[in-house]
Short mmCIF file of the C-alpha atoms (twelve columns), coordinates in Angstrom:
data_MODEL
# 
_entry.id   MODEL 
# 
loop_
_atom_site.group_PDB 
_atom_site.id 
_atom_site.type_symbol 
_atom_site.label_atom_id 
_atom_site.label_alt_id 
_atom_site.label_comp_id 
_atom_site.label_asym_id 
_atom_site.label_seq_id 
_atom_site.Cartn_x 
_atom_site.Cartn_y 
_atom_site.Cartn_z 
_atom_site.pdbx_PDB_model_num 
ATOM 1   C CA . MET A 1   20.212  -1.712  -12.090 1 
ATOM 2   C CA . THR A 2   18.375  -4.723  -10.492 1 
ATOM 3   C CA . ASP A 3   17.732  -7.985  -12.435 1 
ATOM 4   C CA . VAL A 4   14.414  -8.294  -11.041 1 
ATOM 5   C CA . VAL A 5   11.607  -6.725  -12.994 1 
ATOM 6   C CA . LEU A 6   7.883   -6.390  -12.301 1 
ATOM 7   C CA . PHE A 7   5.626   -5.400  -15.258 1 
ATOM 8   C CA . ASP A 8   2.707   -4.206  -13.339 1 
ATOM 9   C CA . TYR A 9   -0.192  -1.332  -13.199 1 
ATOM 10  C CA . TRP A 10  -0.314  0.929   -10.383 1 
ATOM 11  C CA . ARG A 11  -4.143  0.140   -9.650  1 
ATOM 12  C CA . SER A 12  -4.049  -3.316  -10.544 1 
ATOM 13  C CA . SER A 13  -5.046  -5.530  -7.490  1 
ATOM 14  C CA . ALA A 14  -2.597  -8.569  -8.640  1 
ATOM 15  C CA . SER A 15  0.309   -6.160  -9.100  1 
ATOM 16  C CA . TYR A 16  -0.565  -4.638  -5.788  1 
ATOM 17  C CA . ARG A 17  -0.001  -8.066  -4.266  1 
ATOM 18  C CA . LEU A 18  3.108   -8.451  -5.951  1 
ATOM 19  C CA . ARG A 19  4.653   -5.074  -4.621  1 
ATOM 20  C CA . ILE A 20  3.739   -5.895  -0.925  1 
ATOM 21  C CA . ALA A 21  5.426   -9.269  -1.227  1 
ATOM 22  C CA . LEU A 22  8.529   -7.802  -2.758  1 
ATOM 23  C CA . ASN A 23  8.755   -5.321  -0.356  1 
ATOM 24  C CA . LEU A 24  8.439   -7.721  2.474   1 
ATOM 25  C CA . ALA A 25  11.125  -9.934  1.023   1 
ATOM 26  C CA . GLY A 26  13.472  -6.581  0.587   1 
ATOM 27  C CA . ILE A 27  13.834  -7.248  -3.247  1 
ATOM 28  C CA . GLU A 28  14.783  -4.442  -4.940  1 
ATOM 29  C CA . TYR A 29  12.928  -4.319  -8.363  1 
ATOM 30  C CA . GLN A 30  12.505  -2.276  -11.232 1 
ATOM 31  C CA . SER A 31  8.842   -1.400  -12.133 1 
ATOM 32  C CA . ILE A 32  7.782   -1.156  -15.839 1 
ATOM 33  C CA . PRO A 33  4.181   0.037   -16.255 1 
ATOM 34  C CA . VAL A 34  1.682   -1.745  -18.309 1 
ATOM 35  C CA . ASP A 35  -1.271  0.759   -18.799 1 
ATOM 36  C CA . LEU A 36  -4.300  -1.378  -18.840 1 
ATOM 37  C CA . VAL A 37  -6.545  1.682   -19.748 1 
ATOM 38  C CA . LYS A 38  -4.689  2.240   -22.593 1 
ATOM 39  C CA . GLY A 39  -4.759  -1.395  -23.354 1 
ATOM 40  C CA . GLU A 40  -1.008  -1.920  -23.321 1 
ATOM 41  C CA . GLN A 41  -1.475  -5.479  -22.022 1 
ATOM 42  C CA . ARG A 42  -2.763  -6.558  -25.436 1 
ATOM 43  C CA . SER A 43  0.320   -5.258  -27.271 1 
ATOM 44  C CA . PRO A 44  2.590   -7.946  -28.969 1 
ATOM 45  C CA . GLU A 45  5.208   -6.905  -26.613 1 
ATOM 46  C CA . HIS A 46  3.385   -7.733  -23.541 1 
ATOM 47  C CA . LEU A 47  1.727   -10.820 -24.958 1 
ATOM 48  C CA . ALA A 48  5.060   -12.167 -25.638 1 
ATOM 49  C CA . ARG A 49  5.491   -11.973 -21.815 1 
ATOM 50  C CA . ASN A 50  2.315   -13.341 -20.588 1 
ATOM 51  C CA . PRO A 51  0.055   -15.004 -23.670 1 
ATOM 52  C CA . GLN A 52  -3.013  -14.041 -21.092 1 
ATOM 53  C CA . GLY A 53  -2.359  -10.280 -21.192 1 
ATOM 54  C CA . PHE A 54  -2.473  -9.673  -17.861 1 
ATOM 55  C CA . VAL A 55  -0.259  -8.273  -15.160 1 
ATOM 56  C CA . PRO A 56  1.762   -8.778  -13.069 1 
ATOM 57  C CA . VAL A 57  4.432   -10.534 -14.814 1 
ATOM 58  C CA . LEU A 58  7.609   -10.753 -12.632 1 
ATOM 59  C CA . GLU A 59  11.226  -11.782 -13.982 1 
ATOM 60  C CA . ILE A 60  13.433  -12.994 -11.283 1 
ATOM 61  C CA . ASP A 61  16.215  -15.611 -10.746 1 
ATOM 62  C CA . GLY A 62  16.217  -16.202 -14.545 1 
ATOM 63  C CA . LEU A 63  12.551  -17.004 -14.723 1 
ATOM 64  C CA . ARG A 64  9.409   -15.067 -16.166 1 
ATOM 65  C CA . LEU A 65  6.615   -15.729 -13.757 1 
ATOM 66  C CA . THR A 66  2.936   -15.077 -14.366 1 
ATOM 67  C CA . GLN A 67  -0.154  -15.391 -12.008 1 
ATOM 68  C CA . SER A 68  0.188   -13.439 -8.755  1 
ATOM 69  C CA . LEU A 69  -0.885  -16.519 -6.604  1 
ATOM 70  C CA . ALA A 70  1.882   -18.521 -8.042  1 
ATOM 71  C CA . ILE A 71  4.415   -15.989 -7.958  1 
ATOM 72  C CA . LEU A 72  3.645   -15.463 -4.157  1 
ATOM 73  C CA . ASP A 73  4.144   -19.069 -3.642  1 
ATOM 74  C CA . TYR A 74  7.549   -18.914 -5.255  1 
ATOM 75  C CA . LEU A 75  8.395   -15.885 -3.573  1 
ATOM 76  C CA . ASP A 76  7.420   -17.782 0.042   1 
ATOM 77  C CA . GLN A 77  9.301   -20.791 -0.882  1 
ATOM 78  C CA . THR A 78  12.353  -19.273 -2.022  1 
ATOM 79  C CA . ARG A 79  12.477  -15.980 0.193   1 
ATOM 80  C CA . ALA A 80  11.120  -17.915 3.396   1 
ATOM 81  C CA . LEU A 81  8.404   -15.111 3.919   1 
ATOM 82  C CA . ASN A 82  6.325   -17.438 6.074   1 
ATOM 83  C CA . LEU A 83  3.030   -16.014 4.570   1 
ATOM 84  C CA . LEU A 84  0.985   -19.245 5.664   1 
ATOM 85  C CA . PRO A 85  0.800   -20.890 9.038   1 
ATOM 86  C CA . LYS A 86  2.710   -24.067 9.414   1 
ATOM 87  C CA . GLU A 87  -0.173  -26.174 11.109  1 
ATOM 88  C CA . PRO A 88  -2.122  -27.892 8.209   1 
ATOM 89  C CA . ALA A 89  -5.698  -27.044 9.287   1 
ATOM 90  C CA . LYS A 90  -4.529  -23.348 10.041  1 
ATOM 91  C CA . ARG A 91  -2.777  -23.093 6.652   1 
ATOM 92  C CA . ALA A 92  -5.875  -24.328 4.911   1 
ATOM 93  C CA . GLN A 93  -8.185  -21.641 6.617   1 
ATOM 94  C CA . ALA A 94  -5.404  -18.970 5.630   1 
ATOM 95  C CA . GLN A 95  -5.501  -19.942 2.356   1 
ATOM 96  C CA . ALA A 96  -9.491  -20.117 2.223   1 
ATOM 97  C CA . LEU A 97  -8.902  -16.679 3.176   1 
ATOM 98  C CA . ALA A 98  -6.827  -15.406 0.760   1 
ATOM 99  C CA . GLN A 99  -8.621  -17.416 -2.117  1 
ATOM 100 C CA . SER A 100 -12.038 -15.912 -1.051  1 
ATOM 101 C CA . ILE A 101 -10.672 -12.697 -2.688  1 
ATOM 102 C CA . ALA A 102 -8.121  -13.784 -5.013  1 
ATOM 103 C CA . VAL A 103 -10.097 -16.620 -6.633  1 
ATOM 104 C CA . ASP A 104 -13.627 -15.651 -6.130  1 
ATOM 105 C CA . LEU A 105 -14.127 -11.947 -5.308  1 
ATOM 106 C CA . HIS A 106 -11.234 -10.260 -7.296  1 
ATOM 107 C CA . PRO A 107 -11.788 -11.816 -11.001 1 
ATOM 108 C CA . VAL A 108 -15.598 -10.415 -11.454 1 
ATOM 109 C CA . CYS A 109 -14.272 -7.076  -9.978  1 
ATOM 110 C CA . ASN A 110 -11.426 -6.582  -12.529 1 
ATOM 111 C CA . LEU A 111 -11.595 -3.497  -15.078 1 
ATOM 112 C CA . ALA A 112 -12.150 -5.802  -17.937 1 
ATOM 113 C CA . VAL A 113 -15.228 -7.477  -16.736 1 
ATOM 114 C CA . ALA A 114 -16.531 -3.745  -15.269 1 
ATOM 115 C CA . ARG A 115 -16.098 -2.529  -18.903 1 
ATOM 116 C CA . HIS A 116 -17.981 -5.355  -20.527 1 
ATOM 117 C CA . ALA A 117 -20.985 -5.014  -17.956 1 
ATOM 118 C CA . THR A 118 -20.802 -1.431  -18.893 1 
ATOM 119 C CA . GLN A 119 -21.233 -2.051  -22.489 1 
ATOM 120 C CA . LEU A 120 -23.841 -4.757  -22.010 1 
ATOM 121 C CA . SER A 121 -25.883 -2.116  -19.990 1 
ATOM 122 C CA . GLY A 122 -26.027 0.192   -22.938 1 
ATOM 123 C CA . GLY A 123 -23.203 2.226   -21.336 1 
ATOM 124 C CA . ARG A 124 -24.995 3.158   -18.109 1 
ATOM 125 C CA . GLU A 125 -22.842 5.624   -16.501 1 
ATOM 126 C CA . ASP A 126 -23.490 4.146   -12.901 1 
ATOM 127 C CA . MET A 127 -22.694 0.887   -14.016 1 
ATOM 128 C CA . PRO A 128 -19.179 0.267   -12.809 1 
ATOM 129 C CA . LYS A 129 -19.828 1.764   -9.203  1 
ATOM 130 C CA . ALA A 130 -22.641 -0.288  -9.118  1 
ATOM 131 C CA . TRP A 131 -21.328 -3.840  -10.160 1 
ATOM 132 C CA . MET A 132 -18.587 -3.020  -8.020  1 
ATOM 133 C CA . GLN A 133 -20.582 -2.167  -4.946  1 
ATOM 134 C CA . HIS A 134 -22.598 -5.356  -5.712  1 
ATOM 135 C CA . PHE A 135 -19.783 -7.798  -5.586  1 
ATOM 136 C CA . ILE A 136 -17.124 -6.158  -3.142  1 
ATOM 137 C CA . ARG A 137 -19.292 -5.737  -0.041  1 
ATOM 138 C CA . PRO A 138 -20.812 -9.266  0.255   1 
ATOM 139 C CA . GLY A 139 -17.574 -10.621 -0.551  1 
ATOM 140 C CA . LEU A 140 -15.775 -8.724  2.501   1 
ATOM 141 C CA . GLN A 141 -18.638 -9.575  4.507   1 
ATOM 142 C CA . ALA A 142 -17.857 -13.064 3.806   1 
ATOM 143 C CA . PHE A 143 -14.205 -12.437 4.227   1 
ATOM 144 C CA . GLU A 144 -14.985 -11.053 7.927   1 
ATOM 145 C CA . ALA A 145 -17.017 -14.120 8.885   1 
ATOM 146 C CA . LEU A 146 -13.944 -16.413 7.891   1 
ATOM 147 C CA . LEU A 147 -11.608 -14.187 9.996   1 
ATOM 148 C CA . ALA A 148 -13.558 -15.505 12.973  1 
ATOM 149 C CA . GLY A 149 -11.674 -18.777 12.568  1 
ATOM 150 C CA . PHE A 150 -8.484  -16.978 13.754  1 
ATOM 151 C CA . GLU A 151 -7.894  -15.127 17.163  1 
ATOM 152 C CA . GLN A 152 -7.556  -11.455 17.155  1 
ATOM 153 C CA . ALA A 153 -4.305  -10.428 16.032  1 
ATOM 154 C CA . PRO A 154 -2.826  -7.324  14.171  1 
ATOM 155 C CA . TYR A 155 -2.898  -9.124  11.098  1 
ATOM 156 C CA . CYS A 156 -5.461  -11.745 9.487   1 
ATOM 157 C CA . THR A 157 -3.616  -14.793 10.561  1 
ATOM 158 C CA . GLY A 158 -1.154  -13.735 13.098  1 
ATOM 159 C CA . ASP A 159 1.237   -11.302 14.507  1 
ATOM 160 C CA . ALA A 160 2.911   -10.798 10.933  1 
ATOM 161 C CA . PRO A 161 1.638   -10.104 7.722   1 
ATOM 162 C CA . GLY A 162 0.428   -13.101 5.600   1 
ATOM 163 C CA . LEU A 163 -1.026  -14.200 2.342   1 
ATOM 164 C CA . ALA A 164 -4.385  -13.386 3.567   1 
ATOM 165 C CA . ASP A 165 -3.385  -9.631  4.305   1 
ATOM 166 C CA . ILE A 166 -1.560  -9.441  0.942   1 
ATOM 167 C CA . CYS A 167 -4.759  -10.355 -0.971  1 
ATOM 168 C CA . LEU A 168 -7.000  -8.300  1.432   1 
ATOM 169 C CA . MET A 169 -5.551  -4.718  1.184   1 
ATOM 170 C CA . PRO A 170 -5.791  -4.347  -2.476  1 
ATOM 171 C CA . GLN A 171 -9.502  -5.213  -2.246  1 
ATOM 172 C CA . VAL A 172 -9.862  -2.841  0.458   1 
ATOM 173 C CA . TYR A 173 -8.417  -0.125  -1.983  1 
ATOM 174 C CA . ASN A 174 -10.904 -1.058  -4.191  1 
ATOM 175 C CA . ALA A 175 -13.999 -0.892  -1.722  1 
ATOM 176 C CA . ARG A 176 -12.734 2.593   -0.963  1 
ATOM 177 C CA . ARG A 177 -12.423 3.325   -4.208  1 
ATOM 178 C CA . TRP A 178 -15.871 2.491   -5.232  1 
ATOM 179 C CA . GLU A 179 -17.518 3.348   -2.106  1 
ATOM 180 C CA . ALA A 180 -18.560 -0.089  -1.087  1 
ATOM 181 C CA . ASP A 181 -19.508 0.038   2.699   1 
ATOM 182 C CA . ILE A 182 -17.187 -1.876  4.892   1 
ATOM 183 C CA . SER A 183 -17.884 0.348   7.986   1 
ATOM 184 C CA . ASP A 184 -19.618 -2.312  9.994   1 
ATOM 185 C CA . MET A 185 -16.621 -5.234  9.335   1 
ATOM 186 C CA . PRO A 186 -14.273 -4.312  12.968  1 
ATOM 187 C CA . ARG A 187 -12.046 -6.978  12.165  1 
ATOM 188 C CA . LEU A 188 -11.187 -6.306  8.702   1 
ATOM 189 C CA . LEU A 189 -10.817 -2.809  9.716   1 
ATOM 190 C CA . ALA A 190 -8.615  -3.718  12.268  1 
ATOM 191 C CA . VAL A 191 -6.432  -5.439  9.836   1 
ATOM 192 C CA . GLU A 192 -6.405  -2.476  7.676   1 
ATOM 193 C CA . GLU A 193 -5.041  -0.382  10.184  1 
ATOM 194 C CA . ALA A 194 -2.306  -2.705  10.975  1 
ATOM 195 C CA . CYS A 195 -1.119  -3.074  7.303   1 
ATOM 196 C CA . ALA A 196 -1.313  0.916   6.758   1 
ATOM 197 C CA . GLN A 197 1.207   1.290   9.321   1 
ATOM 198 C CA . HIS A 198 3.384   -1.353  7.801   1 
ATOM 199 C CA . PRO A 199 6.193   0.226   5.556   1 
ATOM 200 C CA . ALA A 200 5.732   -2.775  3.163   1 
ATOM 201 C CA . PHE A 201 2.191   -2.094  2.521   1 
ATOM 202 C CA . ALA A 202 2.417   1.612   2.512   1 
ATOM 203 C CA . ALA A 203 5.163   1.576   0.007   1 
ATOM 204 C CA . ALA A 204 3.180   -0.644  -2.562  1 
ATOM 205 C CA . HIS A 205 -0.143  1.670   -2.148  1 
ATOM 206 C CA . PRO A 206 -1.467  2.706   -5.363  1 
ATOM 207 C CA . ASP A 207 -1.261  6.223   -4.120  1 
ATOM 208 C CA . ALA A 208 2.653   5.679   -3.636  1 
ATOM 209 C CA . VAL A 209 3.243   4.496   -7.017  1 
ATOM 210 C CA . GLN A 210 0.834   6.255   -9.197  1 
ATOM 211 C CA . PRO A 211 2.603   7.558   -12.254 1 
ATOM 212 C CA . THR A 212 2.957   11.523  -11.958 1 
ATOM 213 C CA . ALA A 213 2.815   12.114  -16.006 1 
# 
């Protein structure tokens, strides 16, 4: 039994990021699902873990950590994952790539926001898909443009997976899920192909961890 515990949801973008990073670090962990559709994130048990009622929550090294970007930074510093370039300018550019998704795009495309938009629309059946497409495509178009700051490589910022790739792949999954058009983004699609072939990314994919029951 491992001492590392990840409280997550299989389709959560932030949880997906953490699964990738844990796999890259070679850290074995126990996954405890928190079903966001059923509202388990609002249970007293989960609110005691994270008062925000979000996933993921990671228990590691005697700590209980929240917020995926903060946890990724912790893993990067303690497990030497080298998720960001060392050179200050490239480091800032790589962080901008990651944050364009994790800070700007992801929050407006999470389940709670889409549900609220649907409620405000009077329960329009097409609202969730229309909402997601409205934000995902332009967000990823901007990401594609930001990639121009880096030379063409298998991954976003170099020859090895980094923070930008970890943030990108969950959003690409969402683009596929909600049928947002990304066919005209060659750099992004090349990164998607490289990540899909990497064992750490493949094992973290929602299809690989989806509950069977």
